Short mmCIF file of C-alpha atoms and ligand atoms in Angstrom, two decimals:
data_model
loop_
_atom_site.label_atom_id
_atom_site.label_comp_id
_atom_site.label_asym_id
_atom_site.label_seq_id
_atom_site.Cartn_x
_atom_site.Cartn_y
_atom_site.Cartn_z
CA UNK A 1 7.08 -15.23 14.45
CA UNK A 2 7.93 -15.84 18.29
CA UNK A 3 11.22 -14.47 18.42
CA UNK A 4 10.90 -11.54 16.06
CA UNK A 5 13.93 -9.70 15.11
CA UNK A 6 13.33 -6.38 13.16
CA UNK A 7 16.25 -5.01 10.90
CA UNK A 8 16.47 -1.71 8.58
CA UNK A 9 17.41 -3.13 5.33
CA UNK A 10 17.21 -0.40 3.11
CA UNK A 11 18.70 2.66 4.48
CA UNK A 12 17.92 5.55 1.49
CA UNK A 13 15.47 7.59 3.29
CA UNK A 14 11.99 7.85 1.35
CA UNK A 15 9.55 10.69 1.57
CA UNK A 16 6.80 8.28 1.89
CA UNK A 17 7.88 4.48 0.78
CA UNK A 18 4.81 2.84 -0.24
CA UNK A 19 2.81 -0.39 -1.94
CA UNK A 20 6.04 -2.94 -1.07
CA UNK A 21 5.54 -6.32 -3.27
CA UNK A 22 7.63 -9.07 -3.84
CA UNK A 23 8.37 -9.69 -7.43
CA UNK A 24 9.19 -13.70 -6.92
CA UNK A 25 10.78 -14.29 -10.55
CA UNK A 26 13.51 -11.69 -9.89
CA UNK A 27 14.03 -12.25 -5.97
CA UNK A 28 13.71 -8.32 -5.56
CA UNK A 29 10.97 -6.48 -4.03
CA UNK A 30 9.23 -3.54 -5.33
CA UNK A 31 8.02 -0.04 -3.83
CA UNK A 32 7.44 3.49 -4.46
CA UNK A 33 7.97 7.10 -3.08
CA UNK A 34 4.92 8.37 -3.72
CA UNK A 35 5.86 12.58 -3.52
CA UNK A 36 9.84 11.35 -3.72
CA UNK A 37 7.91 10.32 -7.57
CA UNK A 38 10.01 6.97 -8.07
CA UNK A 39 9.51 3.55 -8.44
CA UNK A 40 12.17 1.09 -6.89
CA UNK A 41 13.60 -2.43 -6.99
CA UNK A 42 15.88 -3.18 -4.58
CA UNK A 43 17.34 -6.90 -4.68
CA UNK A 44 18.08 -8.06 -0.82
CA UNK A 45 20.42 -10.60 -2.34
CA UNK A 46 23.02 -7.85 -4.00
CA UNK A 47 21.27 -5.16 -2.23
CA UNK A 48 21.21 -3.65 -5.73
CA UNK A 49 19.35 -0.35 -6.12
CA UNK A 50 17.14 0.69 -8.87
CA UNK A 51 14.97 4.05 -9.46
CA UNK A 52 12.69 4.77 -12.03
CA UNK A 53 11.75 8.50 -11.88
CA UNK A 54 8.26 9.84 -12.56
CA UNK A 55 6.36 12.42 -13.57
CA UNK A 56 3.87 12.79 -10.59
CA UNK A 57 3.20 11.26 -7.50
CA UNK A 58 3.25 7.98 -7.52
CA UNK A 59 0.86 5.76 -5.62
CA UNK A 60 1.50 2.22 -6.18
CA UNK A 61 2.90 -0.28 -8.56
CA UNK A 62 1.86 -3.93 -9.64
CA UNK A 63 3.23 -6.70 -11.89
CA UNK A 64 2.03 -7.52 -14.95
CA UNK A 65 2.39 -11.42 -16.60
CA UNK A 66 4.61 -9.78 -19.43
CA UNK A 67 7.10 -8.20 -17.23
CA UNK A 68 6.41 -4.90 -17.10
CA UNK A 69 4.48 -3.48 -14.80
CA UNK A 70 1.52 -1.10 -13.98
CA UNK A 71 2.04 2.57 -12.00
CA UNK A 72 -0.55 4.50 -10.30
CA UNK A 73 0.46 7.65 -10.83
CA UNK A 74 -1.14 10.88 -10.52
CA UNK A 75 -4.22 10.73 -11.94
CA UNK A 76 -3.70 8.25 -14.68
CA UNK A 77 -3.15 3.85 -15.09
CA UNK A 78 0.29 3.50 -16.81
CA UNK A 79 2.34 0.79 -17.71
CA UNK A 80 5.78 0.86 -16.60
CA UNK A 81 8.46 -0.82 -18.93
CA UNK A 82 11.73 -1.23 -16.54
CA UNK A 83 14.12 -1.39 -19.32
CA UNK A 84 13.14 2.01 -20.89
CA UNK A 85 12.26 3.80 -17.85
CA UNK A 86 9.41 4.61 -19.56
CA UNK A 87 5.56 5.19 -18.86
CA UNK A 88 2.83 4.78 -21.07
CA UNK A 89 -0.66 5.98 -20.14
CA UNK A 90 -3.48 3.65 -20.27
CA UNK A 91 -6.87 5.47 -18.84
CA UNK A 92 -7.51 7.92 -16.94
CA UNK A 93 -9.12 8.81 -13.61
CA UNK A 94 -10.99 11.77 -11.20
CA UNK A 95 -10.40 14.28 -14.48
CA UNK A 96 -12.63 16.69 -12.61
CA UNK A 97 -10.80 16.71 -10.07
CA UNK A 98 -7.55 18.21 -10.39
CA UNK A 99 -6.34 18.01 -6.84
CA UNK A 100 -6.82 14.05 -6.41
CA UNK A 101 -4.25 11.65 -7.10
CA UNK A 102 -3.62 7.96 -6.72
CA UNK A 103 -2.67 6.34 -3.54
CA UNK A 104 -2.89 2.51 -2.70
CA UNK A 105 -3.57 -0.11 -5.37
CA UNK A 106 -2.68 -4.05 -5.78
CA UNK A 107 -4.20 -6.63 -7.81
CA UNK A 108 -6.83 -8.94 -7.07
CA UNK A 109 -7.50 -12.70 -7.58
CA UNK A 110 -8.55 -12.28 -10.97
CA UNK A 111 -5.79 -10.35 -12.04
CA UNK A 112 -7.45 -6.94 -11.89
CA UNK A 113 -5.66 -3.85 -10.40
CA UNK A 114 -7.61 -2.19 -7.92
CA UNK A 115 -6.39 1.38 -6.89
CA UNK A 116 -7.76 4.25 -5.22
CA UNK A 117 -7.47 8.66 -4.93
CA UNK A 118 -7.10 10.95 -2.71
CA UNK A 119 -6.76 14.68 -2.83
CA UNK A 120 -3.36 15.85 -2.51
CA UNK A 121 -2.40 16.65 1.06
CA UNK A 122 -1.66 19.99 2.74
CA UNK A 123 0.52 17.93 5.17
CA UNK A 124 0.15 14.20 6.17
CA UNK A 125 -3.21 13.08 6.71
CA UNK A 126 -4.40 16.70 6.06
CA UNK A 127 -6.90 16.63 3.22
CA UNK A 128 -10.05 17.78 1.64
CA UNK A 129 -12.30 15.08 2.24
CA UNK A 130 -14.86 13.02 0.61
CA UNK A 131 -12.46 13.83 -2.48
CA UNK A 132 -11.13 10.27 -3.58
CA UNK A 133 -12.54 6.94 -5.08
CA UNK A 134 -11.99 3.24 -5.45
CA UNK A 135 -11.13 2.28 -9.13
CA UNK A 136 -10.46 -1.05 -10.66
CA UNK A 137 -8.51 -1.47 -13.69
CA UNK A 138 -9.25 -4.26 -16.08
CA UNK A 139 -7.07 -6.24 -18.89
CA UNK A 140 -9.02 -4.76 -21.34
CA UNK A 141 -7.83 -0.83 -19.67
CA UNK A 142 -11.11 0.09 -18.75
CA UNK A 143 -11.92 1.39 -15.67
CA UNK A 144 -14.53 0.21 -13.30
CA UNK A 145 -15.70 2.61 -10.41
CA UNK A 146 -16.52 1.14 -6.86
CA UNK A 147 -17.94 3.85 -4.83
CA UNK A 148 -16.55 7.62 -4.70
CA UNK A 149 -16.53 9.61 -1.30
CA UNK A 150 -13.50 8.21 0.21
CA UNK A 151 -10.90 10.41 2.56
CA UNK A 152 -7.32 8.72 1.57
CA UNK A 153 -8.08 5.61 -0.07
CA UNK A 154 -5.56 3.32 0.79
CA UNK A 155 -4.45 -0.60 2.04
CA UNK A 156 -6.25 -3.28 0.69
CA UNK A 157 -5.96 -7.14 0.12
CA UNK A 158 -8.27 -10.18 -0.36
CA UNK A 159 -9.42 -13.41 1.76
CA UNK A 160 -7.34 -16.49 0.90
CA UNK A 161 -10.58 -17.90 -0.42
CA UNK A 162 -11.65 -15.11 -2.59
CA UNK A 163 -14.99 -13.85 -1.06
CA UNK A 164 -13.81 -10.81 0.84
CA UNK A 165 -12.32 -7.77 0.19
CA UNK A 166 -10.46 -5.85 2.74
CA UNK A 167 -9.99 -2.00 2.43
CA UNK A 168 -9.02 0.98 4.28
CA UNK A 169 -10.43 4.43 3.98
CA UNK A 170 -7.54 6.00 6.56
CA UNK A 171 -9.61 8.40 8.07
CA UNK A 172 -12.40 6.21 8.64
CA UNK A 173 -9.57 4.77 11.64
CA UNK A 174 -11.27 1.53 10.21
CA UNK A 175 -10.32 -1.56 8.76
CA UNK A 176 -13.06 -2.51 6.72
CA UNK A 177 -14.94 -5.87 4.58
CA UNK A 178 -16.69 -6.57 1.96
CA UNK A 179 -18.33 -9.79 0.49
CA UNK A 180 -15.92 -9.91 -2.85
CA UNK A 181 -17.41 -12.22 -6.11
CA UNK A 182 -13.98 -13.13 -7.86
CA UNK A 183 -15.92 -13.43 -10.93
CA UNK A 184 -17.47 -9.83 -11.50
CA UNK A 185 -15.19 -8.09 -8.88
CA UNK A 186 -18.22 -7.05 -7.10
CA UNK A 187 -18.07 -5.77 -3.70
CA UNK A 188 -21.31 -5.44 -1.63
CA UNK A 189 -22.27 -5.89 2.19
CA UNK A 190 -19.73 -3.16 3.43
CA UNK A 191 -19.25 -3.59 7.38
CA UNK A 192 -16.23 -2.56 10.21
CA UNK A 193 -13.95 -5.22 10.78
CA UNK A 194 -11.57 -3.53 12.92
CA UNK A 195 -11.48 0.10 14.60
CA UNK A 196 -7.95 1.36 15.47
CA UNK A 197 -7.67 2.27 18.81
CA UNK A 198 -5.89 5.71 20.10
CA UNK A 199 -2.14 4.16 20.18
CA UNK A 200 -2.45 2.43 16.77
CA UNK A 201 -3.13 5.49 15.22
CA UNK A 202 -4.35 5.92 11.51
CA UNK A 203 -4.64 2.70 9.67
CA UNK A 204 -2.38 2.58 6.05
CA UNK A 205 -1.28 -0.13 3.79
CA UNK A 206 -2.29 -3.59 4.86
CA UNK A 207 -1.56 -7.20 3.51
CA UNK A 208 -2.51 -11.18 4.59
CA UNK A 209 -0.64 -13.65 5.76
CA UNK A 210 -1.10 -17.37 4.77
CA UNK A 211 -3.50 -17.97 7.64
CA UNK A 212 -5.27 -15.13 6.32
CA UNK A 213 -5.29 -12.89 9.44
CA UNK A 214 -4.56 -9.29 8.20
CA UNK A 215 -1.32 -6.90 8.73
CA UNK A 216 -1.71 -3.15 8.85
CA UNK A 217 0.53 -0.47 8.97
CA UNK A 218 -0.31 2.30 11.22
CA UNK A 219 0.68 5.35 10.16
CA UNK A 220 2.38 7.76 13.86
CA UNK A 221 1.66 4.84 15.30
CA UNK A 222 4.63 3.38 14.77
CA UNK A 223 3.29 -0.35 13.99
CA UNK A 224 2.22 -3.44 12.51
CA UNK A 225 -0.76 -4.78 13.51
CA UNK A 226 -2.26 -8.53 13.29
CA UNK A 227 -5.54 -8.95 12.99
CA UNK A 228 -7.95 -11.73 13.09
CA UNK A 229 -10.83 -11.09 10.17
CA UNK A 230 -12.67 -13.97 11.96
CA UNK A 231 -13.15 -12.23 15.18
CA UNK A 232 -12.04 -8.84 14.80
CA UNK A 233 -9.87 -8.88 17.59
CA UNK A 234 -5.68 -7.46 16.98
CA UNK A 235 -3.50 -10.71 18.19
CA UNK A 236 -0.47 -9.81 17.80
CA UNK A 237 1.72 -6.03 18.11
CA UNK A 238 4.87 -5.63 16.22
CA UNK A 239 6.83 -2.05 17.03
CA UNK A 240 8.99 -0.40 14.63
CA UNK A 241 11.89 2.19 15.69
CA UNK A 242 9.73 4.63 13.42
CA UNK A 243 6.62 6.57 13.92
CA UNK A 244 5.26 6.94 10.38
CA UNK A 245 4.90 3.37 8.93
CA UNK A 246 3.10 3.58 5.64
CA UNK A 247 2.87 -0.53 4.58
CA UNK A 248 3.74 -4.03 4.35
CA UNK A 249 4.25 -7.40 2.36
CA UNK A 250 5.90 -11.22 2.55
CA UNK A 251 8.79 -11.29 0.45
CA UNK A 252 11.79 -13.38 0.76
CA UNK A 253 12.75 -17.37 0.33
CA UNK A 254 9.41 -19.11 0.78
CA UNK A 255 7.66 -15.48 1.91
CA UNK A 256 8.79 -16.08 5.04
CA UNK A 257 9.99 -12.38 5.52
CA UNK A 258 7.82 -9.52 6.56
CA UNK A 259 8.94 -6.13 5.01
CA UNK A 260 8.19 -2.81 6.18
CA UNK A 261 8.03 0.72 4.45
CA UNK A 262 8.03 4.29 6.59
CA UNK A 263 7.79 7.63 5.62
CA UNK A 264 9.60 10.99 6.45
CA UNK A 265 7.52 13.28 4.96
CA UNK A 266 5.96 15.72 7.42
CA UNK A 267 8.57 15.52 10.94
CA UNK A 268 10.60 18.14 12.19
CA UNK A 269 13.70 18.16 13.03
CA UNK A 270 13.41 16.99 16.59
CA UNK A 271 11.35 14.24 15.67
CA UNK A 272 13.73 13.37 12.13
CA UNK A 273 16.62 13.18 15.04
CA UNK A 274 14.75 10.84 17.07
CA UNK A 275 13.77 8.32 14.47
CA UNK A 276 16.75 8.49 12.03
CA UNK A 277 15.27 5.31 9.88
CA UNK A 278 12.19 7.42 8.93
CA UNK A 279 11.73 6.70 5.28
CA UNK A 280 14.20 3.25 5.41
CA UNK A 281 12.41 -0.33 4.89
CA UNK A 282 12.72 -2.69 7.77
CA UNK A 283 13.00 -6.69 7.66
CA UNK A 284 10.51 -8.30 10.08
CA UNK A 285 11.60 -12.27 10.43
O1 GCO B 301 0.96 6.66 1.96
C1 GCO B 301 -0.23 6.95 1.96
O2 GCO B 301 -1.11 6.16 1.96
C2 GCO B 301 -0.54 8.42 1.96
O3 GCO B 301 -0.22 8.89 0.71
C3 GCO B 301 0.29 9.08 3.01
O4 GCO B 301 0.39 10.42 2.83
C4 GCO B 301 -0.03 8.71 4.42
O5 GCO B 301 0.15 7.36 4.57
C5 GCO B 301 -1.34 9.19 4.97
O6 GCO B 301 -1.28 10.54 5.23
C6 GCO B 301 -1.77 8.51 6.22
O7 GCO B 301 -2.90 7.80 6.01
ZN1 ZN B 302 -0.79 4.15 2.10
#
């Protein structure tokens, strides 16, 4: 990416566009609106539009080897069949806890689907805390849970070789790892990888690139970040013409195509009229 040119691809505004993935077999790329409750698949190619809508927030959406797919939504593991629009619930989560639902999730090496809660916010990045957990979703549709205590669990992706687990707790401003055993889907060894610094802002979905440095969205900070899991040090800035970006993924011919989701939830009208794409999905390439 030396000469990086940044385009707004998808120009229906979201409320808060969210967990972006690149579903290869169909050359379109997936995403949600979490409170706008919908799931999306918008094909670049045609730039044909699809919605699914929901019946609760929903906080992220993965592929499953049959085709259909798996929702995060509210507080319950659902799969998602595209044809019927329809969602069938497969476990539930947090069931003493009213309040939470599901934010981030995406699947890890083994095929699991790893997703976490939140309580619901008052207004962005306003919550209770300590409310929301990590959860991991197996074939078999039981759930596995990591640790609990988490503000607004959120990005998350794994080391090209398996053995790490990256994961954001927002409010933590801190990109953290873990040593990750592929096997078990253990995590252990928790430690600060990165800490976002004033301008960056709070820290929100995150993937890796092929070289396996890290991408993070910073939410008002109107971002993508590179980062270097090696050294901890951010080596590269890419600006957005929004404030609230929310996450990011490699789509495209040969993944060679960064893509972008933003948010409008939560700006006034000044700041709406300044940043018109709020809520759009930009092309980074
Ligand atoms: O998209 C998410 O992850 C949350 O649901 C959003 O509401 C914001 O991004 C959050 O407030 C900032 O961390
Ligand atoms: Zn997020």
């Amino acid at each position: 990416m030396s000469s990086i040119k940044i385009e707004c691809v998808m120009g229906e505004k979201l409320r808060i566009g969210e967990s972006p993935l690149w579903e290869e077999k169909e050359g379109t790329l997936l995403f949600v609106d979490i409170t706008g409750q919908k799931v999306y698949r918008w094909n670049p190619a045609s730039n044909n539009l699809q919605t699914v809508s929901v019946e609760a927030p929903v906080g992220s959406v993965a592929l499953r080897n049959s085709g259909s797919y798996v929702v995060a939504l509210g507080n319950k593991f659902g799969i998602l069949k595209w044809e019927d629009q329809s969602v069938t619930t497969i476990a539930h989560v947090d069931e003493d806890k009213p309040n939470n639902r599901f934010n981030d999730g995406k699947v890890d090496p083994g095929g699991r689907f790893f997703a976490g809660t939140m309580a619901q916010e008052l207004q962005p990045a306003v919550v209770e805390r300590n409310q929301g957990s990590l959860f991991v979703l197996l074939a078999d549709h039981s759930v596995i849970t990591h640790f609990d205590k988490v503000d607004i669990s959120n990005g998350m992706d794994w080391s090209l070789d398996h053995k790490t687990f990256f994961y954001i707790d927002s409010l933590s401003y801190s990109v953290d790892a873990f040593d990750y055993d592929v096997t078990t889907a253990n995590i252990s060894n928790r430690r600060c990888l990165y800490r976002l610094g004033k301008e960056e802002c709070l820290p929100d979905g995150m993937c890796i690139d092929i070289e396996g440095k890290l991408w993070i969205a910073c939410y008002n900070g109107g971002r993508v970040i590179r980062i270097d899991p090696e050294t901890g040090k951010n080596i590269q800035t890419v600006k957005l013409p929004v404030d609230k970006v929310t996450s990011c993924c490699f789509g495209g011919k040969d993944y060679s195509e960064m893509y972008v989701t933003s948010a409008s939830d939560g700006m006034d009208d000044q700041w709406a009229a300044r940043q018109p794409q709020s809520g759009c999905i930009f092309k980074v390439s």
